[in-house]
Amino acid sequence: EVTDHPLHLGVTEAGPPPAGLVKATAGISTLLMEGIGDTIRYSLTADPVEEARAGRQ
């Protein structure tokens, strides 16, 4: 079903990098490849600067 509102995908506390980044990416990328979701957010067990850097990559 398509809506006029964006669908936000999020993963909370996926763990420390790099394992947490791999887990978050695996979960979110599967949905995005199916055309599900418009924005993403994930949370690593790491410094917020590290989280932002990983999110941009």
PDB file of N, CA and C in Angstrom:
ATOM      1  N   GLU A   1       0.843  -1.170   0.000  1.00  0.00           N
ATOM      2  CA  GLU A   1       0.000   0.000   0.000  1.00  0.00           C
ATOM      3  C   GLU A   1       0.894   1.241   0.000  1.00  0.00           C
ATOM      4  N   VAL A   2       0.618   2.172  -0.883  1.00  0.00           N
ATOM      5  CA  VAL A   2       1.384   3.408  -0.995  1.00  0.00           C
ATOM      6  C   VAL A   2       0.643   4.515  -0.255  1.00  0.00           C
ATOM      7  N   THR A   3       1.393   5.321   0.497  1.00  0.00           N
ATOM      8  CA  THR A   3       0.799   6.446   1.220  1.00  0.00           C
ATOM      9  C   THR A   3       1.504   7.734   0.829  1.00  0.00           C
ATOM     10  N   ASP A   4       0.950   8.841   1.272  1.00  0.00           N
ATOM     11  CA  ASP A   4       1.573  10.144   1.041  1.00  0.00           C
ATOM     12  C   ASP A   4       2.622  10.460   2.099  1.00  0.00           C
ATOM     13  N   HIS A   5       2.773   9.592   3.073  1.00  0.00           N
ATOM     14  CA  HIS A   5       3.693   9.825   4.181  1.00  0.00           C
ATOM     15  C   HIS A   5       4.913   8.916   4.058  1.00  0.00           C
ATOM     16  N   PRO A   6       6.106   9.423   4.387  1.00  0.00           N
ATOM     17  CA  PRO A   6       7.299   8.579   4.316  1.00  0.00           C
ATOM     18  C   PRO A   6       7.271   7.488   5.385  1.00  0.00           C
ATOM     19  N   LEU A   7       7.834   6.339   5.052  1.00  0.00           N
ATOM     20  CA  LEU A   7       7.945   5.231   5.991  1.00  0.00           C
ATOM     21  C   LEU A   7       9.368   5.213   6.538  1.00  0.00           C
ATOM     22  N   HIS A   8       9.500   5.325   7.844  1.00  0.00           N
ATOM     23  CA  HIS A   8      10.791   5.396   8.518  1.00  0.00           C
ATOM     24  C   HIS A   8      11.185   4.008   9.005  1.00  0.00           C
ATOM     25  N   LEU A   9      12.402   3.565   8.675  1.00  0.00           N
ATOM     26  CA  LEU A   9      12.927   2.285   9.144  1.00  0.00           C
ATOM     27  C   LEU A   9      14.006   2.556  10.177  1.00  0.00           C
ATOM     28  N   GLY A  10      14.011   1.791  11.261  1.00  0.00           N
ATOM     29  CA  GLY A  10      15.014   2.015  12.296  1.00  0.00           C
ATOM     30  C   GLY A  10      15.457   0.733  12.964  1.00  0.00           C
ATOM     31  N   VAL A  11      16.729   0.684  13.334  1.00  0.00           N
ATOM     32  CA  VAL A  11      17.303  -0.420  14.099  1.00  0.00           C
ATOM     33  C   VAL A  11      17.928   0.197  15.339  1.00  0.00           C
ATOM     34  N   THR A  12      17.565  -0.305  16.504  1.00  0.00           N
ATOM     35  CA  THR A  12      18.078   0.234  17.759  1.00  0.00           C
ATOM     36  C   THR A  12      19.062  -0.729  18.401  1.00  0.00           C
ATOM     37  N   GLU A  13      20.198  -0.196  18.839  1.00  0.00           N
ATOM     38  CA  GLU A  13      21.232  -0.969  19.527  1.00  0.00           C
ATOM     39  C   GLU A  13      21.585  -2.248  18.786  1.00  0.00           C
ATOM     40  N   ALA A  14      22.137  -2.095  17.594  1.00  0.00           N
ATOM     41  CA  ALA A  14      22.550  -3.240  16.788  1.00  0.00           C
ATOM     42  C   ALA A  14      23.852  -3.843  17.305  1.00  0.00           C
ATOM     43  N   GLY A  15      24.529  -3.135  18.209  1.00  0.00           N
ATOM     44  CA  GLY A  15      25.791  -3.619  18.762  1.00  0.00           C
ATOM     45  C   GLY A  15      26.937  -2.710  18.369  1.00  0.00           C
ATOM     46  N   PRO A  16      28.146  -3.058  18.811  1.00  0.00           N
ATOM     47  CA  PRO A  16      29.305  -2.227  18.492  1.00  0.00           C
ATOM     48  C   PRO A  16      29.775  -2.454  17.054  1.00  0.00           C
ATOM     49  N   PRO A  17      30.435  -1.442  16.467  1.00  0.00           N
ATOM     50  CA  PRO A  17      30.996  -1.630  15.131  1.00  0.00           C
ATOM     51  C   PRO A  17      32.157  -2.630  15.207  1.00  0.00           C
ATOM     52  N   PRO A  18      32.449  -3.369  14.192  1.00  0.00           N
ATOM     53  CA  PRO A  18      31.754  -3.410  12.902  1.00  0.00           C
ATOM     54  C   PRO A  18      30.556  -4.356  12.883  1.00  0.00           C
ATOM     55  N   ALA A  19      30.431  -5.267  13.849  1.00  0.00           N
ATOM     56  CA  ALA A  19      29.338  -6.251  13.829  1.00  0.00           C
ATOM     57  C   ALA A  19      27.964  -5.582  13.843  1.00  0.00           C
ATOM     58  N   GLY A  20      27.793  -4.528  14.636  1.00  0.00           N
ATOM     59  CA  GLY A  20      26.513  -3.831  14.701  1.00  0.00           C
ATOM     60  C   GLY A  20      26.144  -3.200  13.375  1.00  0.00           C
ATOM     61  N   LEU A  21      27.132  -2.685  12.682  1.00  0.00           N
ATOM     62  CA  LEU A  21      26.889  -2.072  11.376  1.00  0.00           C
ATOM     63  C   LEU A  21      26.450  -3.128  10.368  1.00  0.00           C
ATOM     64  N   VAL A  22      27.070  -4.298  10.418  1.00  0.00           N
ATOM     65  CA  VAL A  22      26.694  -5.389   9.513  1.00  0.00           C
ATOM     66  C   VAL A  22      25.256  -5.831   9.781  1.00  0.00           C
ATOM     67  N   LYS A  23      24.890  -6.002  11.053  1.00  0.00           N
ATOM     68  CA  LYS A  23      23.525  -6.427  11.401  1.00  0.00           C
ATOM     69  C   LYS A  23      22.488  -5.395  10.962  1.00  0.00           C
ATOM     70  N   ALA A  24      22.752  -4.136  11.242  1.00  0.00           N
ATOM     71  CA  ALA A  24      21.806  -3.077  10.880  1.00  0.00           C
ATOM     72  C   ALA A  24      21.647  -2.992   9.368  1.00  0.00           C
ATOM     73  N   THR A  25      22.759  -3.072   8.656  1.00  0.00           N
ATOM     74  CA  THR A  25      22.727  -2.990   7.196  1.00  0.00           C
ATOM     75  C   THR A  25      21.969  -4.166   6.597  1.00  0.00           C
ATOM     76  N   ALA A  26      22.186  -5.354   7.141  1.00  0.00           N
ATOM     77  CA  ALA A  26      21.493  -6.546   6.625  1.00  0.00           C
ATOM     78  C   ALA A  26      19.982  -6.403   6.774  1.00  0.00           C
ATOM     79  N   GLY A  27      19.538  -5.924   7.912  1.00  0.00           N
ATOM     80  CA  GLY A  27      18.103  -5.781   8.139  1.00  0.00           C
ATOM     81  C   GLY A  27      17.467  -4.696   7.299  1.00  0.00           C
ATOM     82  N   ILE A  28      18.082  -3.536   7.284  1.00  0.00           N
ATOM     83  CA  ILE A  28      17.499  -2.398   6.573  1.00  0.00           C
ATOM     84  C   ILE A  28      17.626  -2.546   5.062  1.00  0.00           C
ATOM     85  N   SER A  29      18.762  -3.047   4.575  1.00  0.00           N
ATOM     86  CA  SER A  29      18.965  -3.134   3.124  1.00  0.00           C
ATOM     87  C   SER A  29      17.976  -4.090   2.471  1.00  0.00           C
ATOM     88  N   THR A  30      17.619  -5.163   3.168  1.00  0.00           N
ATOM     89  CA  THR A  30      16.637  -6.103   2.630  1.00  0.00           C
ATOM     90  C   THR A  30      15.308  -5.397   2.376  1.00  0.00           C
ATOM     91  N   LEU A  31      14.872  -4.588   3.324  1.00  0.00           N
ATOM     92  CA  LEU A  31      13.618  -3.852   3.154  1.00  0.00           C
ATOM     93  C   LEU A  31      13.729  -2.808   2.045  1.00  0.00           C
ATOM     94  N   LEU A  32      14.836  -2.078   2.009  1.00  0.00           N
ATOM     95  CA  LEU A  32      15.009  -1.049   0.984  1.00  0.00           C
ATOM     96  C   LEU A  32      15.039  -1.656  -0.420  1.00  0.00           C
ATOM     97  N   MET A  33      15.676  -2.819  -0.572  1.00  0.00           N
ATOM     98  CA  MET A  33      15.727  -3.476  -1.884  1.00  0.00           C
ATOM     99  C   MET A  33      14.344  -3.924  -2.352  1.00  0.00           C
ATOM    100  N   GLU A  34      13.427  -4.147  -1.417  1.00  0.00           N
ATOM    101  CA  GLU A  34      12.048  -4.505  -1.756  1.00  0.00           C
ATOM    102  C   GLU A  34      11.186  -3.265  -2.002  1.00  0.00           C
ATOM    103  N   GLY A  35      11.803  -2.086  -1.908  1.00  0.00           N
ATOM    104  CA  GLY A  35      11.071  -0.846  -2.124  1.00  0.00           C
ATOM    105  C   GLY A  35      10.292  -0.382  -0.905  1.00  0.00           C
ATOM    106  N   ILE A  36      10.628  -0.958   0.260  1.00  0.00           N
ATOM    107  CA  ILE A  36       9.943  -0.610   1.506  1.00  0.00           C
ATOM    108  C   ILE A  36      10.809   0.377   2.279  1.00  0.00           C
ATOM    109  N   GLY A  37      10.268   1.516   2.636  1.00  0.00           N
ATOM    110  CA  GLY A  37      10.986   2.491   3.449  1.00  0.00           C
ATOM    111  C   GLY A  37      11.492   3.675   2.654  1.00  0.00           C
ATOM    112  N   ASP A  38      11.509   4.823   3.333  1.00  0.00           N
ATOM    113  CA  ASP A  38      11.964   6.067   2.718  1.00  0.00           C
ATOM    114  C   ASP A  38      13.143   6.685   3.462  1.00  0.00           C
ATOM    115  N   THR A  39      13.179   6.523   4.766  1.00  0.00           N
ATOM    116  CA  THR A  39      14.277   7.062   5.572  1.00  0.00           C
ATOM    117  C   THR A  39      14.787   5.961   6.492  1.00  0.00           C
ATOM    118  N   ILE A  40      16.046   6.102   6.941  1.00  0.00           N
ATOM    119  CA  ILE A  40      16.622   5.096   7.834  1.00  0.00           C
ATOM    120  C   ILE A  40      17.242   5.745   9.059  1.00  0.00           C
ATOM    121  N   ARG A  41      17.308   4.949  10.138  1.00  0.00           N
ATOM    122  CA  ARG A  41      18.003   5.333  11.355  1.00  0.00           C
ATOM    123  C   ARG A  41      18.468   4.054  12.014  1.00  0.00           C
ATOM    124  N   TYR A  42      19.673   4.073  12.539  1.00  0.00           N
ATOM    125  CA  TYR A  42      20.125   2.937  13.320  1.00  0.00           C
ATOM    126  C   TYR A  42      20.987   3.429  14.452  1.00  0.00           C
ATOM    127  N   SER A  43      21.112   2.595  15.459  1.00  0.00           N
ATOM    128  CA  SER A  43      21.857   2.959  16.658  1.00  0.00           C
ATOM    129  C   SER A  43      22.905   1.895  16.931  1.00  0.00           C
ATOM    130  N   LEU A  44      24.147   2.321  17.010  1.00  0.00           N
ATOM    131  CA  LEU A  44      25.242   1.419  17.352  1.00  0.00           C
ATOM    132  C   LEU A  44      25.620   1.634  18.811  1.00  0.00           C
ATOM    133  N   THR A  45      26.272   0.647  19.389  1.00  0.00           N
ATOM    134  CA  THR A  45      26.820   0.810  20.735  1.00  0.00           C
ATOM    135  C   THR A  45      28.193   1.457  20.537  1.00  0.00           C
ATOM    136  N   ALA A  46      28.191   2.748  20.270  1.00  0.00           N
ATOM    137  CA  ALA A  46      29.429   3.461  19.951  1.00  0.00           C
ATOM    138  C   ALA A  46      29.230   4.949  20.206  1.00  0.00           C
ATOM    139  N   ASP A  47      30.303   5.675  20.053  1.00  0.00           N
ATOM    140  CA  ASP A  47      30.300   7.124  20.151  1.00  0.00           C
ATOM    141  C   ASP A  47      29.347   7.693  19.086  1.00  0.00           C
ATOM    142  N   PRO A  48      28.543   8.701  19.411  1.00  0.00           N
ATOM    143  CA  PRO A  48      27.622   9.285  18.430  1.00  0.00           C
ATOM    144  C   PRO A  48      28.316   9.758  17.148  1.00  0.00           C
ATOM    145  N   VAL A  49      29.548  10.214  17.251  1.00  0.00           N
ATOM    146  CA  VAL A  49      30.285  10.637  16.056  1.00  0.00           C
ATOM    147  C   VAL A  49      30.510   9.436  15.141  1.00  0.00           C
ATOM    148  N   GLU A  50      30.846   8.297  15.735  1.00  0.00           N
ATOM    149  CA  GLU A  50      31.035   7.056  14.969  1.00  0.00           C
ATOM    150  C   GLU A  50      29.723   6.633  14.302  1.00  0.00           C
ATOM    151  N   GLU A  51      28.604   6.769  15.008  1.00  0.00           N
ATOM    152  CA  GLU A  51      27.298   6.430  14.433  1.00  0.00           C
ATOM    153  C   GLU A  51      27.001   7.298  13.213  1.00  0.00           C
ATOM    154  N   ALA A  52      27.239   8.589  13.332  1.00  0.00           N
ATOM    155  CA  ALA A  52      26.977   9.505  12.220  1.00  0.00           C
ATOM    156  C   ALA A  52      27.870   9.187  11.029  1.00  0.00           C
ATOM    157  N   ARG A  53      29.115   8.896  11.286  1.00  0.00           N
ATOM    158  CA  ARG A  53      30.061   8.559  10.217  1.00  0.00           C
ATOM    159  C   ARG A  53      29.595   7.293   9.488  1.00  0.00           C
ATOM    160  N   ALA A  54      29.200   6.284  10.241  1.00  0.00           N
ATOM    161  CA  ALA A  54      28.736   5.027   9.643  1.00  0.00           C
ATOM    162  C   ALA A  54      27.456   5.252   8.840  1.00  0.00           C
ATOM    163  N   GLY A  55      26.571   6.091   9.338  1.00  0.00           N
ATOM    164  CA  GLY A  55      25.323   6.374   8.636  1.00  0.00           C
ATOM    165  C   GLY A  55      25.535   7.044   7.290  1.00  0.00           C
ATOM    166  N   ARG A  56      26.525   7.892   7.198  1.00  0.00           N
ATOM    167  CA  ARG A  56      26.814   8.568   5.931  1.00  0.00           C
ATOM    168  C   ARG A  56      27.390   7.609   4.905  1.00  0.00           C
ATOM    169  N   GLN A  57      28.097   6.586   5.374  1.00  0.00           N
ATOM    170  CA  GLN A  57      28.713   5.626   4.445  1.00  0.00           C
ATOM    171  C   GLN A  57      27.644   4.771   3.832  1.00  0.00           C
TER     172      GLN A  57
END
